[in-house]
Each structure stands twice: as C-alpha cells, then as structure tokens.
Amino acid sequence: MYATQALTNLVPLAEELDKNKVTPGVLGFIVFAALAVGVWALMKSMNRHMGRVNFEERPAEPASEAEPASAERK
C-alpha cells in the first residue's frame, strides 16, 4: 500500500473528528496514573534510603610536617 492510498483512506476519518471534542481518553489517564504511581514509589524509596544514611563529618586532620617539606623540593 502506498502512502497516498493510506492518506486518501484516512482523510475521511479525520474529517469526522470534531477538534473540540478530542481528549486523551482512558489510555491517557492510565498512562498518567502509572507515571504518578511510579514517581511516588521512587520518592518513597529515596526517602527510605536517605533515612538510612549515617553521615558523621570527621574533623580535619592536621597536615603532617613531612608534606610541606616534600612540596618545597619540587
């Protein structure tokens, strides 16, 4: 089937559609709901993992005297 034949068959169908009544429909709602549930699950998982993080900052260690001497030689 050629592209022109496909277009000639689809043109009458396109003329029947009312442009003011086109909606995403049930499939659009299902896809949107699935995405929303997926984002919610990811956020819940992220919050759970961030709650398990035990971060304690170590105090800065003083530099030993050997490091500046080796830096002066270069």
Coordinates of C-alpha atoms in Angstrom, one line a residue:
M1 CA 0.0 0.0 0.0
Y2 CA 1.4 3.4 -1.0
A3 CA 1.4 6.4 1.3
T4 CA -1.0 8.3 -1.0
Q5 CA -3.5 5.4 -0.8
A6 CA -3.2 5.4 3.0
L7 CA -3.8 9.1 3.2
T8 CA -6.8 9.0 0.9
N9 CA -8.3 6.3 3.2
L10 CA -7.6 8.3 6.4
V11 CA -8.8 11.8 5.2
P12 CA -12.5 10.9 5.6
L13 CA -11.9 9.7 9.1
A14 CA -10.0 12.8 10.0
E15 CA -12.9 15.0 8.8
E16 CA -15.3 13.2 11.0
L17 CA -13.4 14.1 14.2
D18 CA -14.5 17.2 16.0
K19 CA -11.4 19.1 17.0
N20 CA -13.2 20.5 20.0
K21 CA -14.0 17.0 21.4
V22 CA -10.6 15.3 21.2
T23 CA -9.5 14.2 24.6
P24 CA -6.6 12.0 25.9
G25 CA -9.2 9.4 26.9
V26 CA -8.9 6.4 29.2
L27 CA -5.5 5.4 27.8
G28 CA -4.0 8.8 28.6
F29 CA -5.4 8.7 32.1
I30 CA -4.0 5.2 32.7
V31 CA -0.5 6.3 31.4
F32 CA -0.6 9.4 33.6
A33 CA -1.7 7.4 36.7
A34 CA 1.0 4.8 36.1
L35 CA 3.6 7.6 35.9
A36 CA 2.3 9.2 39.1
V37 CA 2.4 5.9 41.0
G38 CA 6.0 5.2 39.7
V39 CA 7.2 8.7 40.8
W40 CA 5.5 8.2 44.2
A41 CA 7.2 4.8 44.7
L42 CA 10.6 6.2 43.7
M43 CA 10.2 9.1 46.2
K44 CA 9.2 6.7 48.9
S45 CA 12.3 4.5 48.2
M46 CA 14.6 7.6 48.1
N47 CA 13.3 8.8 51.5
R48 CA 13.8 5.4 53.0
H49 CA 17.4 5.2 51.7
M50 CA 18.2 8.7 52.8
G51 CA 16.9 7.9 56.3
R52 CA 19.5 5.0 56.5
V53 CA 22.4 7.3 55.7
N54 CA 24.6 7.8 58.8
F55 CA 26.8 10.7 58.0
E56 CA 29.2 12.0 60.6
E57 CA 31.8 14.6 59.5
R58 CA 35.3 13.9 60.7
P59 CA 37.3 16.8 61.9
A60 CA 40.0 18.0 59.5
E61 CA 43.3 16.2 60.2
P62 CA 46.3 18.5 60.7
A63 CA 48.8 18.2 57.9
S64 CA 52.0 16.4 58.9
E65 CA 55.3 18.3 58.7
A66 CA 56.6 15.9 56.0
E67 CA 54.1 17.0 53.4
P68 CA 55.2 20.7 53.2
A69 CA 58.9 19.7 53.1
S70 CA 58.3 17.5 50.1
A71 CA 56.3 20.3 48.4
E72 CA 59.2 22.7 48.8
R73 CA 61.6 20.4 47.0
K74 CA 59.5 20.3 43.8

